[in-house]
Short mmCIF file of C-alpha atoms in Angstrom, two decimals:
data_model
loop_
_atom_site.label_atom_id
_atom_site.label_comp_id
_atom_site.label_asym_id
_atom_site.label_seq_id
_atom_site.Cartn_x
_atom_site.Cartn_y
_atom_site.Cartn_z
CA MET A 1 45.32 108.20 45.69
CA LYS A 2 48.38 109.52 43.85
CA ILE A 3 45.99 111.32 41.44
CA HIS A 4 44.27 113.09 44.24
CA ILE A 5 47.65 114.11 45.80
CA ALA A 6 48.94 115.44 42.42
CA PHE A 7 45.74 117.38 41.77
CA PHE A 8 45.87 118.92 45.13
CA GLY A 9 49.41 119.86 44.66
CA ILE A 10 48.61 121.58 41.31
CA THR A 11 45.72 123.42 42.67
CA PHE A 12 47.64 124.68 45.72
CA LEU A 13 50.44 125.77 43.41
CA LEU A 14 47.96 127.63 41.12
CA LEU A 15 46.26 129.35 44.17
CA ALA A 16 49.64 130.44 45.56
CA THR A 17 50.60 131.86 42.17
CA SER A 18 47.29 133.75 41.70
CA CYS A 19 47.51 135.22 45.20
CA ARG A 20 51.09 136.48 44.48
CA GLN A 21 51.19 140.21 43.32
CA PRO A 22 53.02 140.37 39.79
CA ASP A 23 56.45 141.51 39.89
CA SER A 24 55.57 144.53 37.74
CA TYR A 25 53.00 145.59 40.32
CA ARG A 26 55.37 145.77 43.25
CA LEU A 27 56.53 149.12 44.43
CA SER A 28 60.02 149.55 42.72
CA VAL A 29 62.36 151.92 41.14
CA SER A 30 65.04 150.96 38.65
CA GLN A 31 67.48 152.48 36.12
CA GLU A 32 65.98 151.41 32.74
CA TYR A 33 68.25 152.99 30.35
CA SER A 34 71.52 155.14 30.10
CA VAL A 35 73.31 156.78 27.18
CA ARG A 36 76.44 158.98 27.01
CA LYS A 37 76.46 162.64 26.30
CA GLU A 38 79.85 164.59 26.45
CA ASP A 39 81.23 162.12 28.88
CA ARG A 40 78.28 162.22 31.17
CA SER A 41 75.37 159.86 31.64
CA ILE A 42 71.78 160.52 30.67
CA ASP A 43 69.73 158.14 32.85
CA LEU A 44 66.12 156.92 32.58
CA PHE A 45 64.41 155.54 35.59
CA ARG A 46 61.17 153.58 35.84
CA LEU A 47 58.99 153.92 38.98
CA VAL A 48 56.11 151.40 39.58
CA ASN A 49 53.59 151.27 42.41
CA ARG A 50 51.48 148.47 43.65
CA ASN A 51 48.59 149.40 41.43
CA GLY A 52 50.61 149.17 38.37
CA MET A 53 50.90 152.87 37.89
CA THR A 54 54.17 153.67 36.03
CA ILE A 55 56.31 156.89 35.79
CA LYS A 56 59.50 157.53 34.10
CA VAL A 57 62.00 160.39 34.72
CA THR A 58 65.33 161.40 33.45
CA ASN A 59 68.10 163.53 34.72
CA TYR A 60 68.07 165.36 31.37
CA ALA A 61 66.27 168.52 32.53
CA ALA A 62 65.05 166.56 35.57
CA SER A 63 62.15 165.56 33.27
CA LEU A 64 58.96 163.52 33.81
CA THR A 65 58.84 161.61 30.46
CA ASP A 66 56.03 159.10 31.04
CA VAL A 67 52.96 158.62 33.23
CA SER A 68 50.91 155.40 32.67
CA VAL A 69 47.43 155.05 34.59
CA PRO A 70 44.28 152.99 34.19
CA ASP A 71 41.08 154.26 32.85
CA ARG A 72 37.67 153.30 34.46
CA HIS A 73 37.98 149.75 32.92
CA GLY A 74 41.46 149.24 34.21
CA LYS A 75 43.22 149.87 30.81
CA PHE A 76 46.46 151.60 31.03
CA ALA A 77 47.66 154.29 28.81
CA HIS A 78 50.03 157.11 28.57
CA VAL A 79 48.62 160.29 29.92
CA VAL A 80 51.66 162.95 29.40
CA LEU A 81 53.09 163.71 25.95
CA GLY A 82 56.62 162.40 25.68
CA PHE A 83 59.06 160.27 23.95
CA ASP A 84 60.20 156.52 24.34
CA SER A 85 63.85 157.27 23.95
CA VAL A 86 65.94 159.84 26.12
CA GLU A 87 67.80 160.71 22.79
CA SER A 88 64.56 162.33 21.58
CA TYR A 89 64.63 164.88 24.37
CA LEU A 90 67.81 166.37 23.02
CA GLY A 91 66.03 167.37 19.80
CA ARG A 92 63.29 169.89 19.18
CA HIS A 93 60.16 169.84 21.44
CA PRO A 94 58.15 172.30 23.59
CA LYS A 95 59.84 171.45 27.01
CA LEU A 96 57.84 168.21 27.35
CA GLY A 97 58.01 167.27 31.15
CA ALA A 98 61.00 169.38 31.88
CA THR A 99 61.86 171.18 35.03
CA VAL A 100 61.82 174.93 34.18
CA GLY A 101 64.07 177.64 35.78
CA ARG A 102 65.87 179.39 37.08
CA TYR A 103 62.88 181.62 36.65
CA ALA A 104 59.84 180.08 35.11
CA ASN A 105 57.69 182.13 32.90
CA ARG A 106 58.48 185.77 31.92
CA ILE A 107 60.43 188.83 33.24
CA ARG A 108 59.71 192.11 31.59
CA ASN A 109 62.68 193.69 29.65
CA ALA A 110 64.80 190.83 30.97
CA ARG A 111 65.62 192.95 33.94
CA PHE A 112 64.80 193.17 37.63
CA CYS A 113 65.99 195.04 40.74
CA LEU A 114 66.92 193.34 44.08
CA ASP A 115 68.08 195.25 47.13
CA GLY A 116 69.06 198.20 45.06
CA THR A 117 70.97 196.35 42.43
CA THR A 118 69.67 195.96 38.88
CA TYR A 119 70.36 192.74 37.08
CA GLN A 120 70.23 192.31 33.27
CA LEU A 121 69.15 188.92 32.16
CA GLU A 122 69.34 187.29 28.64
CA LYS A 123 66.65 188.33 26.29
CA ASN A 124 65.23 185.14 24.85
CA ASN A 125 61.67 186.29 24.29
CA LYS A 126 62.11 189.21 22.07
CA GLU A 127 63.15 192.10 24.54
CA HIS A 128 62.10 189.95 27.50
CA SER A 129 63.22 186.86 29.35
CA ILE A 130 61.36 183.60 29.66
CA HIS A 131 62.04 180.21 31.41
CA GLY A 132 65.54 181.20 32.56
CA GLY A 133 67.04 182.07 29.21
CA SER A 134 68.12 180.05 26.02
CA ARG A 135 70.04 177.75 28.22
CA GLY A 136 67.57 177.32 31.04
CA PHE A 137 67.09 174.18 33.25
CA ASN A 138 65.11 172.41 30.38
CA LEU A 139 68.49 172.03 28.57
CA GLN A 140 70.63 171.08 31.42
CA LEU A 141 71.91 167.65 32.48
CA PHE A 142 71.21 167.08 36.18
CA ASP A 143 73.16 164.75 38.32
CA THR A 144 71.36 161.64 39.61
CA ASP A 145 71.75 162.00 43.34
CA THR A 146 69.93 158.80 44.53
CA PHE A 147 66.98 156.67 43.93
CA TYR A 148 65.16 154.43 46.50
CA THR A 149 61.96 153.01 47.84
CA GLN A 150 60.71 153.58 51.30
CA LYS A 151 57.42 152.32 52.82
CA ASP A 152 54.75 153.17 50.30
CA THR A 153 56.90 155.62 48.03
CA ALA A 154 59.45 155.13 45.24
CA ALA A 155 61.73 158.18 44.61
CA VAL A 156 64.52 159.47 42.33
CA VAL A 157 66.31 162.67 43.22
CA PHE A 158 68.18 164.95 40.75
CA LYS A 159 70.46 167.84 41.57
CA TYR A 160 72.02 170.68 39.57
CA ARG A 161 74.22 173.69 40.39
CA SER A 162 73.26 176.77 38.40
CA PRO A 163 76.29 178.82 38.18
CA HIS A 164 76.38 182.55 39.02
CA GLN A 165 75.26 184.60 36.03
CA GLU A 166 73.81 181.72 34.15
CA GLY A 167 71.14 183.46 32.15
CA GLY A 168 72.21 186.66 33.93
CA PHE A 169 70.86 185.50 37.37
CA PRO A 170 73.05 186.27 40.32
CA GLY A 171 74.35 183.64 42.79
CA ASN A 172 75.44 179.97 42.44
CA LEU A 173 72.14 178.10 42.87
CA ASP A 174 72.09 174.55 44.14
CA VAL A 175 68.74 172.85 43.10
CA SER A 176 67.33 169.53 43.97
CA VAL A 177 64.26 167.97 42.35
CA ALA A 178 62.67 164.73 43.83
CA TYR A 179 60.04 162.76 41.98
CA LYS A 180 58.09 160.45 44.10
CA LEU A 181 55.56 157.89 43.27
CA THR A 182 53.25 156.58 45.98
CA ASN A 183 50.75 153.70 46.17
CA ARG A 184 48.01 156.36 46.22
CA ASN A 185 48.74 157.07 42.66
CA GLU A 186 50.24 160.32 43.46
CA ILE A 187 53.17 161.84 41.72
CA ILE A 188 54.93 164.15 44.25
CA ILE A 189 57.49 166.68 43.06
CA GLU A 190 59.50 168.24 45.74
CA TYR A 191 61.90 171.27 44.91
CA THR A 192 64.53 172.80 47.05
CA ALA A 193 67.22 175.36 46.25
CA VAL A 194 69.89 177.34 48.13
CA THR A 195 72.06 180.31 47.08
CA ASP A 196 75.40 181.97 47.96
CA ARG A 197 74.07 185.53 47.20
CA PRO A 198 70.73 187.16 46.96
CA THR A 199 68.90 185.97 43.84
CA VAL A 200 65.36 185.21 42.48
CA VAL A 201 63.92 181.70 41.92
CA ASN A 202 60.76 180.29 40.30
CA LEU A 203 60.59 176.72 39.43
CA THR A 204 57.99 174.51 37.81
CA ASN A 205 57.29 171.31 35.89
CA HIS A 206 56.28 171.62 32.16
CA SER A 207 54.43 168.42 31.68
CA TYR A 208 51.71 168.25 29.00
CA PHE A 209 48.81 166.07 30.32
CA ASN A 210 46.15 164.24 28.10
CA LEU A 211 43.85 162.06 30.04
CA SER A 212 42.40 160.46 26.83
CA GLY A 213 45.66 158.49 26.62
CA CYS A 214 46.93 161.10 24.23
CA THR A 215 44.53 159.95 21.49
CA THR A 216 42.40 163.04 21.14
CA PRO A 217 42.66 166.78 21.94
CA VAL A 218 42.17 167.92 25.48
CA LEU A 219 39.38 170.47 24.59
CA GLN A 220 36.64 168.07 25.66
CA HIS A 221 38.25 167.52 29.25
CA THR A 222 36.27 169.46 31.94
CA TYR A 223 38.49 171.84 34.02
CA MET A 224 37.90 173.18 37.52
CA LEU A 225 40.24 175.55 38.91
CA TRP A 226 40.50 176.72 42.47
CA ALA A 227 41.22 180.25 41.58
CA ASP A 228 39.09 183.45 41.51
CA SER A 229 41.39 185.85 39.60
CA ILE A 230 44.12 185.90 37.18
CA THR A 231 47.20 188.30 36.73
CA ARG A 232 46.07 190.61 33.90
CA ASN A 233 48.47 190.54 30.86
CA ASP A 234 49.27 193.00 28.40
CA SER A 235 49.48 192.30 24.68
CA ILE A 236 52.77 190.51 25.00
CA GLY A 237 51.60 188.19 27.89
CA ILE A 238 53.34 189.88 30.68
CA PRO A 239 51.47 190.78 33.95
CA THR A 240 50.42 194.50 34.33
CA GLY A 241 50.53 194.11 38.06
CA GLU A 242 46.74 193.92 38.35
CA LEU A 243 44.48 191.04 39.26
CA LEU A 244 41.43 190.45 37.19
CA PRO A 245 38.42 188.52 38.57
CA VAL A 246 37.54 185.52 36.48
CA ALA A 247 33.83 185.72 37.11
CA GLY A 248 31.96 186.01 33.84
CA THR A 249 35.08 185.80 31.70
CA GLU A 250 36.58 183.05 29.55
CA TYR A 251 39.04 182.32 32.40
CA ASP A 252 36.16 181.26 34.94
CA PHE A 253 36.68 177.55 35.63
CA THR A 254 35.31 177.76 39.31
CA SER A 255 32.82 175.20 38.18
CA PRO A 256 33.66 172.29 35.91
CA LEU A 257 33.62 173.19 32.30
CA SER A 258 34.86 172.09 28.92
CA ALA A 259 37.35 174.29 27.18
CA LYS A 260 36.13 173.62 23.64
CA ALA A 261 33.41 176.44 23.16
CA ARG A 262 35.72 179.00 24.67
CA VAL A 263 38.73 177.96 22.63
CA ASP A 264 36.56 177.92 19.38
CA SER A 265 35.28 181.29 20.24
CA MET A 266 38.62 182.87 21.17
CA GLY A 267 40.39 181.13 18.24
CA LYS A 268 43.35 180.27 20.50
CA GLY A 269 44.19 178.22 23.62
CA TYR A 270 45.05 179.33 27.14
CA ASP A 271 48.40 180.64 28.56
CA ILE A 272 47.50 182.61 31.80
CA ASN A 273 48.65 182.74 35.45
CA TYR A 274 45.85 182.10 37.96
CA LYS A 275 46.12 183.40 41.54
CA LEU A 276 45.24 180.20 43.43
CA ARG A 277 42.62 180.38 46.22
CA LYS A 278 44.52 179.75 49.45
CA SER A 279 42.91 178.97 52.89
CA SER A 280 45.99 180.89 54.62
CA GLY A 281 48.69 183.15 53.79
CA THR A 282 51.30 180.35 54.42
CA PRO A 283 52.60 178.06 51.78
CA SER A 284 50.35 175.01 52.50
CA LEU A 285 49.70 172.13 50.17
CA GLU A 286 46.25 172.75 48.78
CA LEU A 287 44.10 171.69 45.82
CA ALA A 288 44.65 173.81 42.78
CA ALA A 289 42.77 172.04 39.86
CA VAL A 290 40.58 169.03 38.97
CA VAL A 291 40.56 167.84 35.35
CA THR A 292 38.26 165.05 34.20
CA ASP A 293 38.05 163.06 30.90
CA SER A 294 34.47 161.57 30.93
CA VAL A 295 35.22 159.24 28.03
CA SER A 296 38.06 157.39 29.81
CA GLY A 297 36.95 158.26 33.33
CA ARG A 298 40.42 159.43 34.25
CA VAL A 299 40.67 162.28 36.75
CA LEU A 300 43.69 164.43 37.69
CA LYS A 301 43.71 166.32 40.88
CA ALA A 302 46.62 168.82 41.37
CA TYR A 303 47.77 170.19 44.61
CA THR A 304 50.54 172.67 45.30
CA THR A 305 52.16 174.89 47.94
CA GLU A 306 52.60 177.70 45.28
CA PRO A 307 50.53 180.76 44.99
CA GLY A 308 49.96 180.59 41.21
CA MET A 309 49.38 178.29 38.40
CA GLN A 310 49.90 178.73 34.65
CA PHE A 311 47.20 177.14 32.90
CA TYR A 312 48.44 176.40 29.39
CA ILE A 313 46.64 174.75 26.38
CA PRO A 314 48.88 175.67 23.46
CA ASN A 315 47.46 176.69 20.13
CA SER A 316 50.30 175.25 18.25
CA ASN A 317 49.97 172.07 16.34
CA MET A 318 52.41 169.43 17.61
CA ASP A 319 52.05 167.03 14.69
CA TYR A 320 55.85 167.30 14.21
CA LEU A 321 56.26 165.18 17.27
CA THR A 322 56.17 161.32 17.48
CA GLY A 323 55.45 160.34 20.88
CA HIS A 324 54.94 157.20 23.00
CA ASP A 325 54.38 154.08 20.81
CA GLY A 326 54.79 155.92 17.65
CA ARG A 327 51.67 158.17 18.22
CA ARG A 328 51.55 161.53 16.48
CA TYR A 329 50.28 164.38 18.38
CA GLY A 330 48.13 167.27 17.07
CA GLN A 331 46.69 170.73 17.92
CA TYR A 332 45.39 171.06 21.46
CA TYR A 333 46.77 167.73 22.43
CA GLY A 334 48.00 168.74 25.92
CA PHE A 335 47.40 170.90 28.88
CA CYS A 336 49.75 172.12 31.56
CA LEU A 337 49.19 172.92 35.12
CA GLU A 338 52.41 174.96 35.95
CA MET A 339 52.59 175.48 39.55
CA GLN A 340 54.67 178.76 40.24
CA HIS A 341 55.03 182.10 41.56
CA PHE A 342 53.61 184.90 39.41
CA PRO A 343 55.30 185.87 36.04
CA ASP A 344 57.48 189.05 36.47
CA SER A 345 57.05 189.02 40.34
CA PRO A 346 60.45 190.62 40.88
CA ASN A 347 59.13 193.84 39.09
CA HIS A 348 55.90 193.82 41.16
CA PRO A 349 56.30 194.29 44.82
CA GLN A 350 52.71 193.53 45.57
CA PHE A 351 53.02 189.93 44.06
CA PRO A 352 54.36 187.10 46.30
CA PRO A 353 58.07 187.43 46.57
CA THR A 354 60.48 185.24 44.61
CA SER A 355 63.77 186.47 46.32
CA LEU A 356 66.00 184.06 47.95
CA TYR A 357 68.93 184.77 50.24
CA PRO A 358 71.96 182.96 51.57
CA GLY A 359 70.97 180.92 54.65
CA GLU A 360 67.39 180.47 53.35
CA THR A 361 65.95 177.45 51.43
CA TYR A 362 63.50 177.62 48.51
CA ARG A 363 60.90 174.89 48.82
CA GLN A 364 58.06 173.77 46.72
CA THR A 365 55.72 170.71 46.69
CA THR A 366 53.37 169.77 43.88
CA VAL A 367 51.31 166.75 43.74
CA TYR A 368 49.53 165.28 40.76
CA LYS A 369 47.11 162.63 41.91
CA PHE A 370 45.25 160.25 39.43
CA GLU A 371 41.88 158.65 39.98
CA THR A 372 38.89 157.45 38.11
CA ILE A 373 35.37 158.82 38.12
CA GLY A 374 33.42 157.52 41.27
CA GLU A 375 36.65 156.94 43.33
#
């Protein structure tokens, strides 16, 4: 009888243990790591949802440093290029996962006019301005405002004050960047900004995705972009002010296509702004892109309130980078879906405006949702 009782007790204990969700799979957010830099703290946070999807973010450049999601067989892998230590982000790298501002992308001649006043910006891209100057947001240490879990969402919020004339931009700009991970395998990035004098704002995230688990180039992924036109660029990559229909061109991803044949033909990657197809004129959250890796079965769906998206597959070889788990990256190892207003918008009144005035609030929401084929 005692044997039967003992067996029943052990069986009950095993059943209770097997039904309990593993600690690592509970919705959580925690500060994983912290180092000191010039008497300030660089923090690394780990967010986990109930499915085991994990992301990591740091207040250095308000960066997304890691995303781990399963393939069709449930095997987890890193799907953004990044480093295991926050110290590595202080060195040379192509803005991996960083928040980019105060003005993402290019401004011709590093100059714009707003309300009759001309502002001269720092020239950090030959005679032009790009990504807010040589000390843009991608090199700034944000403050960690708060981190929390609420219902089905874990969140971390970073804040930064961009001082008047930083990079040549007018106004003190107070920026908030919130990273949220939901139990629906969504990464939600919410941006807000306010200013104390008229200025221009264009923020984005500069993550390099690789759905293979960062093991192979991204050219074999299939891309479908919800866009019928691009902003035509001149020879230096700055919009002319015209829109170019993508139909029949190498920019046409209105149906799912691999990028490999086109990149092989062009001899280079992609670096172009798409005018997203929107159902209304208001800034609503709508689908912008679907990217699929048929080998792993991973799917990335991207949504945004922004009117444009910079599609970027860099041509440069990134083999100088040693990323997650000591992996060496290579050529065409990442793609970016940079949600944004158009490049050089302040100099093209026909483009969606990027001006921000005192009393107004800049808002942007971008969502990166991960699934597998068949979901």
